PDB file of C-alpha atoms in Angstrom:
ATOM      1  CA  MET H  11      75.906  22.396   1.712  1.00 45.00           C
ATOM      2  CA  SER H  12      75.562  20.362  -1.465  1.00 45.00           C
ATOM      3  CA  ILE H  13      72.341  19.441  -3.157  1.00 47.00           C
ATOM      4  CA  GLY H  14      72.197  16.099  -4.936  1.00 47.00           C
ATOM      5  CA  ILE H  15      69.649  15.166  -7.568  1.00 45.00           C
ATOM      6  CA  ALA H  16      68.791  11.499  -7.701  1.00 47.00           C
ATOM      7  CA  ALA H  17      68.576   9.916 -11.116  1.00 48.00           C
ATOM      8  CA  PRO H  18      65.243   8.438 -12.101  1.00 49.00           C
ATOM      9  CA  GLU H  19      64.946   4.773 -11.507  1.00 50.00           C
ATOM     10  CA  SER H  20      64.941   2.502 -14.462  1.00 50.00           C
ATOM     11  CA  PRO H  21      62.007   0.148 -15.023  1.00 49.00           C
ATOM     12  CA  ALA H  22      64.221  -2.734 -14.000  1.00 49.00           C
ATOM     13  CA  THR H  23      64.811  -1.313 -10.521  1.00 49.00           C
ATOM     14  CA  ILE H  24      61.084  -0.695  -9.765  1.00 48.00           C
ATOM     15  CA  ALA H  25      59.639  -3.319  -7.504  1.00 49.00           C
ATOM     16  CA  PRO H  26      57.188  -5.735  -9.187  1.00 51.00           C
ATOM     17  CA  ALA H  27      54.668  -5.150  -6.362  1.00 49.00           C
ATOM     18  CA  ALA H  28      54.558  -1.430  -7.182  1.00 48.00           C
ATOM     19  CA  ILE H  29      53.763  -2.219 -10.805  1.00 47.00           C
ATOM     20  CA  ALA H  30      51.112  -4.773  -9.902  1.00 51.00           C
ATOM     21  CA  ASN H  31      49.402  -2.501  -7.368  1.00 52.00           C
ATOM     22  CA  PRO H  32      49.516   1.048  -8.737  1.00 53.00           C
ATOM     23  CA  VAL H  33      48.346   3.859  -6.451  1.00 51.00           C
ATOM     24  CA  HIS H  34      45.374   5.855  -7.748  1.00 50.00           C
ATOM     25  CA  VAL H  35      45.300   9.473  -6.665  1.00 48.00           C
ATOM     26  CA  VAL H  36      41.858  11.125  -6.626  1.00 46.00           C
ATOM     27  CA  ILE H  37      41.750  14.907  -6.568  1.00 46.00           C
ATOM     28  CA  ALA H  38      38.487  16.130  -4.987  1.00 45.00           C
ATOM     29  CA  GLU H  39      37.192  19.443  -6.123  1.00 42.00           C
ATOM     30  CA  SER H  40      35.825  21.695  -3.431  1.00 44.00           C
ATOM     31  CA  PRO H  41      32.131  22.531  -3.948  1.00 40.00           C
ATOM     32  CA  VAL H  42      31.372  25.956  -5.255  1.00 41.00           C
ATOM     33  CA  ALA H  43      28.752  27.787  -3.275  1.00 46.00           C
ATOM     34  CA  ALA H  44      25.722  28.859  -5.246  1.00 49.00           C
ATOM     35  CA  PRO H  45      25.242  32.604  -5.496  1.00 54.00           C
ATOM     36  CA  ARG H  46      22.521  34.081  -3.318  1.00 58.00           C
ATOM     37  CA  ILE H  47      20.066  36.806  -4.204  1.00 59.00           C
ATOM     38  CA  PRO H  48      20.407  39.836  -1.886  1.00 61.00           C
ATOM     39  CA  VAL H  49      17.793  39.975   0.864  1.00 64.00           C
ATOM     40  CA  TRP H  50      16.753  43.528   0.022  1.00 69.00           C
ATOM     41  CA  GLN H  51      15.890  42.500  -3.518  1.00 68.00           C
ATOM     42  CA  LEU H  52      13.719  39.656  -2.259  1.00 68.00           C
ATOM     43  CA  ALA H  53      11.979  41.990   0.208  1.00 75.00           C
ATOM     44  CA  ALA H  54      11.330  44.577  -2.505  1.00 79.00           C
ATOM     45  CA  LEU H  55       9.966  41.905  -4.846  1.00 78.00           C
ATOM     46  CA  ALA H  56       7.686  40.508  -2.125  1.00 78.00           C
ATOM     47  CA  GLY H  57       6.360  43.995  -1.379  1.00 82.00           C
ATOM     48  CA  LEU H  58       5.688  44.640  -5.070  1.00 85.00           C
ATOM     49  CA  LEU H  59       3.785  41.353  -5.423  1.00 85.00           C
ATOM     50  CA  ALA H  60       1.738  42.047  -2.291  1.00 84.00           C
ATOM     51  CA  TRP H  61       0.772  45.463  -3.669  1.00 88.00           C
ATOM     52  CA  ALA H  62      -0.141  44.065  -7.086  1.00 87.00           C
ATOM     53  CA  TYR H  63      -2.313  41.279  -5.655  1.00 89.00           C
ATOM     54  CA  LEU H  64      -3.701  43.200  -2.683  1.00 90.00           C
ATOM     55  CA  PRO H  65      -7.389  43.033  -3.800  1.00 88.00           C
ATOM     56  CA  MET H  66      -7.214  39.250  -4.157  1.00 89.00           C
ATOM     57  CA  LEU H  67      -5.355  38.810  -0.879  1.00 89.00           C
ATOM     58  CA  ARG H  68      -7.932  40.985   0.916  1.00 90.00           C
ATOM     59  CA  VAL H  69     -10.790  38.752  -0.294  1.00 89.00           C
ATOM     60  CA  PHE H  70      -8.948  35.594   0.740  1.00 89.00           C
ATOM     61  CA  PHE H  71      -8.013  37.081   4.115  1.00 90.00           C
ATOM     62  CA  ASN H  72     -11.679  37.723   4.912  1.00 90.00           C
ATOM     63  CA  LYS H  73     -12.466  34.139   3.905  1.00 86.00           C
ATOM     64  CA  TRP H  74      -9.752  32.737   6.162  1.00 87.00           C
ATOM     65  CA  LEU H  75     -10.914  34.924   9.018  1.00 86.00           C
ATOM     66  CA  ASN H  76     -14.668  34.301   8.800  1.00 84.00           C
ATOM     67  CA  ASP H  77     -14.875  30.700   7.533  1.00 79.00           C
ATOM     68  CA  PRO H  78     -13.376  28.177  10.015  1.00 72.00           C
ATOM     69  CA  GLN H  79     -13.070  25.606   7.226  1.00 73.00           C
ATOM     70  CA  TYR H  80     -10.498  27.822   5.489  1.00 81.00           C
ATOM     71  CA  SER H  81      -8.631  29.041   8.569  1.00 80.00           C
ATOM     72  CA  HIS H  82      -5.642  26.911   7.530  1.00 82.00           C
ATOM     73  CA  GLY H  83      -4.979  29.552   4.846  1.00 84.00           C
ATOM     74  CA  PHE H  84      -3.069  31.619   7.408  1.00 87.00           C
ATOM     75  CA  LEU H  85      -0.537  28.788   7.848  1.00 87.00           C
ATOM     76  CA  VAL H  86       0.031  27.954   4.177  1.00 89.00           C
ATOM     77  CA  PRO H  87       2.421  30.858   3.312  1.00 88.00           C
ATOM     78  CA  PHE H  88       4.541  30.164   6.405  1.00 89.00           C
ATOM     79  CA  PHE H  89       4.828  26.464   5.549  1.00 89.00           C
ATOM     80  CA  SER H  90       5.825  27.322   1.976  1.00 88.00           C
ATOM     81  CA  ALA H  91       8.448  29.753   3.281  1.00 87.00           C
ATOM     82  CA  TRP H  92       9.800  27.018   5.556  1.00 87.00           C
ATOM     83  CA  LEU H  93      10.048  24.630   2.595  1.00 85.00           C
ATOM     84  CA  LEU H  94      12.048  27.254   0.714  1.00 83.00           C
ATOM     85  CA  TRP H  95      14.349  27.766   3.666  1.00 83.00           C
ATOM     86  CA  LYS H  96      14.940  24.001   3.977  1.00 79.00           C
ATOM     87  CA  SER H  97      15.673  23.523   0.271  1.00 74.00           C
ATOM     88  CA  ALA H  98      19.329  23.113  -0.598  1.00 67.00           C
ATOM     89  CA  PRO H  99      21.068  25.885  -2.580  1.00 69.00           C
ATOM     90  CA  THR H 100      21.643  25.208  -6.231  1.00 71.00           C
ATOM     91  CA  ALA H 101      23.516  26.696  -9.146  1.00 76.00           C
ATOM     92  CA  LEU H 102      21.649  29.378 -11.051  1.00 78.00           C
ATOM     93  CA  SER H 103      20.981  29.268 -14.782  1.00 82.00           C
ATOM     94  CA  PRO H 104      18.773  32.304 -15.515  1.00 85.00           C
ATOM     95  CA  ARG H 105      16.180  32.110 -18.281  1.00 87.00           C
ATOM     96  CA  PRO H 106      14.893  35.708 -18.500  1.00 86.00           C
ATOM     97  CA  TRP H 107      13.152  35.284 -21.864  1.00 91.00           C
ATOM     98  CA  LEU H 108      11.212  32.257 -20.639  1.00 88.00           C
ATOM     99  CA  GLY H 109      10.209  34.146 -17.509  1.00 88.00           C
ATOM    100  CA  ALA H 110       9.131  37.148 -19.581  1.00 88.00           C
ATOM    101  CA  GLY H 111       6.928  34.900 -21.711  1.00 90.00           C
ATOM    102  CA  LEU H 112       5.161  33.572 -18.629  1.00 90.00           C
ATOM    103  CA  LEU H 113       4.683  37.117 -17.339  1.00 90.00           C
ATOM    104  CA  ILE H 114       2.832  37.950 -20.559  1.00 92.00           C
ATOM    105  CA  LEU H 115       0.556  34.997 -19.794  1.00 93.00           C
ATOM    106  CA  VAL H 116       0.093  36.386 -16.271  1.00 91.00           C
ATOM    107  CA  VAL H 117      -1.110  39.720 -17.681  1.00 91.00           C
ATOM    108  CA  GLY H 118      -3.717  37.918 -19.782  1.00 93.00           C
ATOM    109  CA  MET H 119      -4.883  35.808 -16.833  1.00 92.00           C
ATOM    110  CA  ARG H 120      -5.229  38.877 -14.614  1.00 90.00           C
ATOM    111  CA  THR H 121      -7.179  40.717 -17.287  1.00 92.00           C
ATOM    112  CA  ALA H 122      -9.634  37.821 -17.608  1.00 93.00           C
ATOM    113  CA  ALA H 123      -9.878  37.461 -13.821  1.00 90.00           C
ATOM    114  CA  GLY H 124     -10.698  41.159 -13.412  1.00 88.00           C
ATOM    115  CA  THR H 125     -13.316  41.026 -16.142  1.00 89.00           C
ATOM    116  CA  LEU H 126     -15.034  37.944 -14.725  1.00 87.00           C
ATOM    117  CA  LEU H 127     -14.421  38.823 -11.043  1.00 85.00           C
ATOM    118  CA  PHE H 128     -12.879  35.367 -10.765  1.00 89.00           C
ATOM    119  CA  HIS H 129     -10.536  35.532  -7.768  1.00 89.00           C
ATOM    120  CA  GLN H 130      -9.391  31.911  -8.139  1.00 89.00           C
ATOM    121  CA  LEU H 131      -8.086  32.684 -11.645  1.00 92.00           C
ATOM    122  CA  ASP H 132      -6.269  35.680 -10.198  1.00 92.00           C
ATOM    123  CA  ALA H 133      -4.716  33.338  -7.613  1.00 91.00           C
ATOM    124  CA  ALA H 134      -3.595  31.012 -10.421  1.00 92.00           C
ATOM    125  CA  SER H 135      -1.921  33.967 -12.132  1.00 93.00           C
ATOM    126  CA  PHE H 136      -0.117  34.688  -8.864  1.00 93.00           C
ATOM    127  CA  LEU H 137       1.390  31.189  -8.847  1.00 93.00           C
ATOM    128  CA  VAL H 138       2.363  31.467 -12.528  1.00 93.00           C
ATOM    129  CA  CYS H 139       3.976  34.834 -11.730  1.00 92.00           C
ATOM    130  CA  LEU H 140       6.093  33.192  -9.023  1.00 91.00           C
ATOM    131  CA  PHE H 141       7.184  30.455 -11.428  1.00 92.00           C
ATOM    132  CA  ALA H 142       8.065  33.105 -14.038  1.00 91.00           C
ATOM    133  CA  MET H 143      10.270  35.030 -11.615  1.00 89.00           C
ATOM    134  CA  VAL H 144      12.010  31.854 -10.497  1.00 88.00           C
ATOM    135  CA  LEU H 145      12.778  30.920 -14.108  1.00 89.00           C
ATOM    136  CA  ALA H 146      14.050  34.401 -14.857  1.00 87.00           C
ATOM    137  CA  ALA H 147      16.307  34.419 -11.791  1.00 84.00           C
ATOM    138  CA  GLY H 148      17.625  30.854 -11.714  1.00 84.00           C
ATOM    139  CA  GLY H 149      16.219  28.783 -14.555  1.00 86.00           C
ATOM    140  CA  MET H 150      15.235  25.132 -14.266  1.00 89.00           C
ATOM    141  CA  PRO H 151      17.661  24.233 -11.423  1.00 87.00           C
ATOM    142  CA  LEU H 152      16.077  26.843  -9.165  1.00 86.00           C
ATOM    143  CA  LEU H 153      12.573  25.916 -10.342  1.00 87.00           C
ATOM    144  CA  LYS H 154      13.084  22.295  -9.310  1.00 87.00           C
ATOM    145  CA  ARG H 155      14.042  23.433  -5.803  1.00 88.00           C
ATOM    146  CA  THR H 156      11.225  25.916  -5.346  1.00 88.00           C
ATOM    147  CA  ALA H 157       8.364  24.178  -7.201  1.00 89.00           C
ATOM    148  CA  PRO H 158       7.008  22.244  -4.152  1.00 89.00           C
ATOM    149  CA  ALA H 159       6.888  25.390  -2.003  1.00 90.00           C
ATOM    150  CA  ILE H 160       5.196  27.449  -4.724  1.00 90.00           C
ATOM    151  CA  ALA H 161       2.694  24.715  -5.626  1.00 90.00           C
ATOM    152  CA  PHE H 162       1.732  24.292  -1.955  1.00 91.00           C
ATOM    153  CA  LEU H 163       0.350  27.853  -2.007  1.00 91.00           C
ATOM    154  CA  ILE H 164      -2.669  26.500  -3.903  1.00 91.00           C
ATOM    155  CA  PHE H 165      -4.122  25.426  -0.543  1.00 90.00           C
ATOM    156  CA  MET H 166      -4.577  29.025   0.572  1.00 89.00           C
ATOM    157  CA  VAL H 167      -7.111  29.563  -2.256  1.00 89.00           C
ATOM    158  CA  PRO H 168     -10.791  29.013  -1.312  1.00 87.00           C
ATOM    159  CA  LEU H 169     -12.797  26.776  -3.602  1.00 83.00           C
ATOM    160  CA  PRO H 170     -15.014  28.432  -6.258  1.00 83.00           C
ATOM    161  CA  TYR H 171     -18.716  28.436  -5.501  1.00 78.00           C
ATOM    162  CA  GLU H 172     -19.578  26.324  -8.572  1.00 77.00           C
ATOM    163  CA  LEU H 173     -17.079  23.674  -7.513  1.00 78.00           C
ATOM    164  CA  GLU H 174     -18.471  23.631  -3.976  1.00 75.00           C
ATOM    165  CA  ARG H 175     -21.983  23.130  -5.334  1.00 77.00           C
ATOM    166  CA  ASN H 176     -21.172  20.522  -8.001  1.00 79.00           C
ATOM    167  CA  VAL H 177     -18.775  18.442  -5.897  1.00 79.00           C
ATOM    168  CA  GLY H 178     -20.398  19.081  -2.522  1.00 78.00           C
ATOM    169  CA  GLN H 179     -23.762  17.571  -3.471  1.00 81.00           C
ATOM    170  CA  PRO H 180     -22.384  14.078  -4.335  1.00 84.00           C
ATOM    171  CA  LEU H 181     -20.295  14.137  -1.154  1.00 86.00           C
ATOM    172  CA  LYS H 182     -23.378  15.127   0.846  1.00 86.00           C
ATOM    173  CA  ASN H 183     -25.376  12.234  -0.631  1.00 86.00           C
ATOM    174  CA  ALA H 184     -22.591   9.770   0.086  1.00 88.00           C
ATOM    175  CA  ALA H 185     -22.274  11.028   3.670  1.00 88.00           C
ATOM    176  CA  THR H 186     -26.039  10.729   4.243  1.00 89.00           C
ATOM    177  CA  ILE H 187     -26.243   7.163   2.890  1.00 90.00           C
ATOM    178  CA  SER H 188     -23.140   5.968   4.764  1.00 91.00           C
ATOM    179  CA  SER H 189     -24.202   7.591   8.044  1.00 91.00           C
ATOM    180  CA  THR H 190     -27.678   6.024   7.786  1.00 91.00           C
ATOM    181  CA  TYR H 191     -26.193   2.549   7.316  1.00 92.00           C
ATOM    182  CA  LEU H 192     -23.761   3.063  10.191  1.00 93.00           C
ATOM    183  CA  LEU H 193     -26.561   4.223  12.498  1.00 91.00           C
ATOM    184  CA  GLN H 194     -28.572   1.131  11.582  1.00 92.00           C
ATOM    185  CA  ILE H 195     -25.564  -1.087  12.321  1.00 92.00           C
ATOM    186  CA  LEU H 196     -25.321   0.553  15.752  1.00 90.00           C
ATOM    187  CA  GLY H 197     -28.951  -0.335  16.459  1.00 88.00           C
ATOM    188  CA  GLN H 198     -30.611   2.994  15.674  1.00 89.00           C
ATOM    189  CA  PRO H 199     -33.910   3.001  13.680  1.00 90.00           C
ATOM    190  CA  ALA H 200     -32.465   5.384  11.079  1.00 88.00           C
ATOM    191  CA  ILE H 201     -34.267   6.062   7.808  1.00 89.00           C
ATOM    192  CA  ARG H 202     -32.959   8.197   4.957  1.00 89.00           C
ATOM    193  CA  ASP H 203     -35.224  10.712   3.249  1.00 86.00           C
ATOM    194  CA  GLY H 204     -33.133  12.596   0.688  1.00 84.00           C
ATOM    195  CA  ASN H 205     -30.475  14.398   2.713  1.00 83.00           C
ATOM    196  CA  LEU H 206     -32.490  13.972   5.910  1.00 86.00           C
ATOM    197  CA  ILE H 207     -31.899  11.194   8.460  1.00 89.00           C
ATOM    198  CA  LEU H 208     -34.911  10.269  10.606  1.00 88.00           C
ATOM    199  CA  ILE H 209     -34.269   8.560  13.958  1.00 87.00           C
ATOM    200  CA  ASP H 210     -37.634   8.183  15.703  1.00 82.00           C
ATOM    201  CA  GLU H 211     -38.566  11.814  16.410  1.00 82.00           C
ATOM    202  CA  VAL H 212     -35.101  13.181  15.615  1.00 84.00           C
ATOM    203  CA  ARG H 213     -34.684  14.854  12.236  1.00 86.00           C
ATOM    204  CA  LEU H 214     -30.984  15.164  11.338  1.00 86.00           C
ATOM    205  CA  GLY H 215     -30.444  17.241   8.217  1.00 82.00           C
ATOM    206  CA  VAL H 216     -27.207  16.882   6.246  1.00 82.00           C
ATOM    207  CA  VAL H 217     -26.853  20.397   4.825  1.00 77.00           C
ATOM    208  CA  ASP H 218     -24.197  21.787   2.460  1.00 68.00           C
ATOM    209  CA  ALA H 219     -21.864  22.587   5.349  1.00 68.00           C
ATOM    210  CA  CYS H 220     -21.981  18.887   6.326  1.00 73.00           C
ATOM    211  CA  SER H 221     -20.744  17.620   2.950  1.00 75.00           C
ATOM    212  CA  GLY H 222     -17.179  17.563   4.236  1.00 77.00           C
ATOM    213  CA  LEU H 223     -15.750  19.234   1.117  1.00 80.00           C
ATOM    214  CA  LYS H 224     -14.115  22.137   2.914  1.00 75.00           C
ATOM    215  CA  MET H 225     -12.737  19.817   5.581  1.00 80.00           C
ATOM    216  CA  MET H 226     -11.328  17.694   2.770  1.00 85.00           C
ATOM    217  CA  VAL H 227      -9.408  20.711   1.450  1.00 85.00           C
ATOM    218  CA  THR H 228      -7.953  21.393   4.891  1.00 84.00           C
ATOM    219  CA  PHE H 229      -7.049  17.746   5.383  1.00 87.00           C
ATOM    220  CA  ALA H 230      -5.489  17.655   1.912  1.00 88.00           C
ATOM    221  CA  ALA H 231      -3.229  20.559   2.883  1.00 88.00           C
ATOM    222  CA  PHE H 232      -2.039  18.691   5.979  1.00 87.00           C
ATOM    223  CA  SER H 233      -1.584  15.425   4.054  1.00 89.00           C
ATOM    224  CA  VAL H 234       0.429  17.019   1.235  1.00 90.00           C
ATOM    225  CA  GLY H 235       2.558  18.819   3.805  1.00 88.00           C
ATOM    226  CA  ALA H 236       3.167  15.517   5.596  1.00 86.00           C
ATOM    227  CA  ALA H 237       4.102  13.820   2.304  1.00 87.00           C
ATOM    228  CA  LEU H 238       6.631  16.585   1.558  1.00 86.00           C
ATOM    229  CA  LEU H 239       8.234  16.165   4.988  1.00 84.00           C
ATOM    230  CA  MET H 240       8.148  12.362   5.206  1.00 83.00           C
ATOM    231  CA  GLN H 241      11.426  10.531   4.636  1.00 82.00           C
ATOM    232  CA  ARG H 242       9.635   7.636   2.954  1.00 83.00           C
ATOM    233  CA  SER H 243       9.515   5.946  -0.426  1.00 86.00           C
ATOM    234  CA  ARG H 244       7.548   7.380  -3.320  1.00 86.00           C
ATOM    235  CA  PHE H 245       5.045   4.542  -3.008  1.00 88.00           C
ATOM    236  CA  GLU H 246       4.284   5.437   0.622  1.00 88.00           C
ATOM    237  CA  LYS H 247       3.879   9.104  -0.234  1.00 89.00           C
ATOM    238  CA  LEU H 248       1.542   8.186  -3.104  1.00 91.00           C
ATOM    239  CA  MET H 249      -0.567   6.066  -0.738  1.00 91.00           C
ATOM    240  CA  VAL H 250      -0.811   9.000   1.667  1.00 90.00           C
ATOM    241  CA  LEU H 251      -2.087  11.234  -1.134  1.00 90.00           C
ATOM    242  CA  LEU H 252      -4.566   8.616  -2.370  1.00 91.00           C
ATOM    243  CA  GLY H 253      -5.922   8.276   1.161  1.00 90.00           C
ATOM    244  CA  ILE H 254      -7.005  11.927   1.403  1.00 90.00           C
ATOM    245  CA  ILE H 255     -10.534  11.472   0.007  1.00 89.00           C
ATOM    246  CA  PRO H 256     -11.414   8.172   1.814  1.00 90.00           C
ATOM    247  CA  ILE H 257     -10.134   9.453   5.161  1.00 91.00           C
ATOM    248  CA  ALA H 258     -11.984  12.778   4.816  1.00 89.00           C
ATOM    249  CA  ILE H 259     -15.237  10.977   3.965  1.00 90.00           C
ATOM    250  CA  ALA H 260     -14.789   8.522   6.852  1.00 91.00           C
ATOM    251  CA  ALA H 261     -14.196  11.351   9.338  1.00 90.00           C
ATOM    252  CA  ASN H 262     -17.322  13.157   8.094  1.00 89.00           C
ATOM    253  CA  VAL H 263     -19.457   9.991   8.355  1.00 91.00           C
ATOM    254  CA  LEU H 264     -18.259   9.408  11.907  1.00 92.00           C
ATOM    255  CA  ARG H 265     -19.140  13.006  12.803  1.00 90.00           C
ATOM    256  CA  ILE H 266     -22.686  12.745  11.409  1.00 90.00           C
ATOM    257  CA  THR H 267     -23.228   9.374  13.080  1.00 91.00           C
ATOM    258  CA  ALA H 268     -21.992  10.577  16.462  1.00 90.00           C
ATOM    259  CA  THR H 269     -24.153  13.688  16.146  1.00 89.00           C
ATOM    260  CA  GLY H 270     -27.239  11.579  15.380  1.00 88.00           C
ATOM    261  CA  ILE H 271     -26.664   9.352  18.401  1.00 89.00           C
ATOM    262  CA  ALA H 272     -26.112  12.373  20.643  1.00 88.00           C
ATOM    263  CA  TYR H 273     -29.351  13.976  19.408  1.00 86.00           C
ATOM    264  CA  THR H 274     -31.298  10.914  20.583  1.00 87.00           C
ATOM    265  CA  MET H 275     -29.945  11.320  24.110  1.00 86.00           C
ATOM    266  CA  THR H 276     -30.853  14.958  24.799  1.00 81.00           C
ATOM    267  CA  THR H 277     -33.373  17.569  23.745  1.00 79.00           C
ATOM    268  CA  ASP H 278     -31.681  20.607  25.292  1.00 81.00           C
ATOM    269  CA  LYS H 279     -31.041  23.149  22.539  1.00 83.00           C
ATOM    270  CA  GLY H 280     -27.832  24.544  24.076  1.00 85.00           C
ATOM    271  CA  THR H 281     -26.393  21.063  24.570  1.00 86.00           C
ATOM    272  CA  ILE H 282     -27.284  20.068  21.006  1.00 82.00           C
ATOM    273  CA  GLU H 283     -25.539  23.141  19.560  1.00 84.00           C
ATOM    274  CA  PHE H 284     -22.459  22.489  21.694  1.00 87.00           C
ATOM    275  CA  ILE H 285     -22.301  18.843  20.602  1.00 85.00           C
ATOM    276  CA  HIS H 286     -22.718  19.815  16.949  1.00 82.00           C
ATOM    277  CA  ASP H 287     -19.847  22.314  17.086  1.00 82.00           C
ATOM    278  CA  LEU H 288     -17.641  19.975  19.144  1.00 85.00           C
ATOM    279  CA  PHE H 289     -17.990  17.059  16.746  1.00 85.00           C
ATOM    280  CA  GLY H 290     -17.332  19.389  13.817  1.00 82.00           C
ATOM    281  CA  TRP H 291     -14.105  20.541  15.481  1.00 83.00           C
ATOM    282  CA  LEU H 292     -13.078  16.913  16.153  1.00 85.00           C
ATOM    283  CA  MET H 293     -13.200  16.009  12.463  1.00 85.00           C
ATOM    284  CA  MET H 294      -9.641  17.209  11.841  1.00 84.00           C
ATOM    285  CA  PRO H 295      -8.057  15.378  14.834  1.00 88.00           C
ATOM    286  CA  VAL H 296      -9.859  12.204  13.754  1.00 90.00           C
ATOM    287  CA  GLY H 297      -8.608  12.620  10.185  1.00 88.00           C
ATOM    288  CA  LEU H 298      -5.044  13.209  11.380  1.00 88.00           C
ATOM    289  CA  ALA H 299      -5.309  10.110  13.589  1.00 92.00           C
ATOM    290  CA  PHE H 300      -6.303   8.068  10.520  1.00 92.00           C
ATOM    291  CA  LEU H 301      -3.377   9.615   8.639  1.00 90.00           C
ATOM    292  CA  GLY H 302      -0.980   8.603  11.398  1.00 90.00           C
ATOM    293  CA  LEU H 303      -2.420   5.075  11.405  1.00 92.00           C
ATOM    294  CA  GLU H 304      -1.970   4.863   7.644  1.00 90.00           C
ATOM    295  CA  ALA H 305       1.660   5.979   7.893  1.00 88.00           C
ATOM    296  CA  TRP H 306       2.257   3.435  10.690  1.00 90.00           C
ATOM    297  CA  VAL H 307       0.800   0.578   8.618  1.00 90.00           C
ATOM    298  CA  LEU H 308       2.760   1.576   5.513  1.00 88.00           C
ATOM    299  CA  LYS H 309       5.985   1.678   7.505  1.00 87.00           C
ATOM    300  CA  ARG H 310       5.497  -1.976   8.425  1.00 86.00           C
ATOM    301  CA  LEU H 311       4.307  -3.122   5.034  1.00 87.00           C
ATOM    302  CA  VAL H 312       6.961  -1.446   2.877  1.00 82.00           C
ATOM    303  CA  VAL H 313      10.509  -2.789   3.293  1.00 73.00           C
ATOM    304  CA  GLU H 314      13.391  -0.498   2.377  1.00 66.00           C
ATOM    305  CA  ALA H 315      16.029  -1.797  -0.030  1.00 59.00           C
ATOM    306  CA  ASP H 316      18.859  -1.656   2.520  1.00 55.00           C
ATOM    307  CA  LYS H 317      16.724  -3.520   5.087  1.00 54.00           C
ATOM    308  CA  ALA H 318      15.576  -6.299   2.794  1.00 53.00           C
ATOM    309  CA  HIS H 319      16.254  -9.968   3.556  1.00 53.00           C
ATOM    310  CA  PRO H 320      19.956 -10.916   3.139  1.00 53.00           C
ATOM    311  CA  LEU H 321      19.072 -13.541   0.522  1.00 49.00           C
ATOM    312  CA  HIS H 322      17.221 -10.897  -1.487  1.00 49.00           C
ATOM    313  CA  ARG H 323      20.215  -8.569  -1.337  1.00 49.00           C
ATOM    314  CA  VAL H 324      22.556 -11.361  -2.483  1.00 47.00           C
ATOM    315  CA  GLY H 325      20.245 -12.134  -5.400  1.00 48.00           C
ATOM    316  CA  ARG H 326      20.193  -8.493  -6.469  1.00 48.00           C
ATOM    317  CA  GLN H 327      23.978  -8.236  -6.211  1.00 51.00           C
ATOM    318  CA  GLN H 328      24.474 -11.354  -8.334  1.00 49.00           C
ATOM    319  CA  SER H 329      22.048 -10.100 -10.958  1.00 46.00           C
TER     320      SER H 329
END
């Protein structure tokens, strides 16, 4: 058996078509999987954090358990964990010195929180501690992937008392004025006296719990979660976030108005208490219904780039 070696062709013997239409060969590199942190290390770190922040977590747990307006706090850590699980893996670029610097800040925040008995500041140090550990383990690439999940944990923190008092009073005034006008539009002889609505012999008091502030926090948690999950444009997500306060106020006004009308129809104490609690529970479904309506309207108002009019696409291609 003989083996022949062909001589290379001279430029004159190469076909003109081959010269005119050269073949481009693209070599695709296979993606390199990002390294993963062992599960036992994550479990040990989570246990250490839980032990370090156990006093704060115990206070918040009692708040979630005893205050229905903050009961969503039980769901926040699970939603954040789900966001982490759904995030795509990324290459790690550890920044241990940057993480160590943030941990020094955490120590100072915890010291101030313990001195002032300020649990919300302690909660802020917890979030900063999580950011510090992420930077130390994976740097900025990992921080970009985990930042939404970590930031969402802010919704498990109850509002400070001073904030509830300073922000709740203006919301209570706005709810009283708006509910009085709406009752008058519906034909009720409603008169406002401070934070009291008078309807004939019915005296409907808008107390601190009726300001809607705590419901607004719960609704904000749901709205931000929806914005993180929505496959929409940035403009639509921004509109969803801007609609949190108006929708929460509207739901609270509807609750107060419906309660006032119901009070004019019955004088039974048990029925009145049931109606009051029922309408308070319906605030969140009403708010979520408004949120769904807003998303539906935005979907029909905002046109995606790939679904734009053909003439618009041609104009963009020519430009």
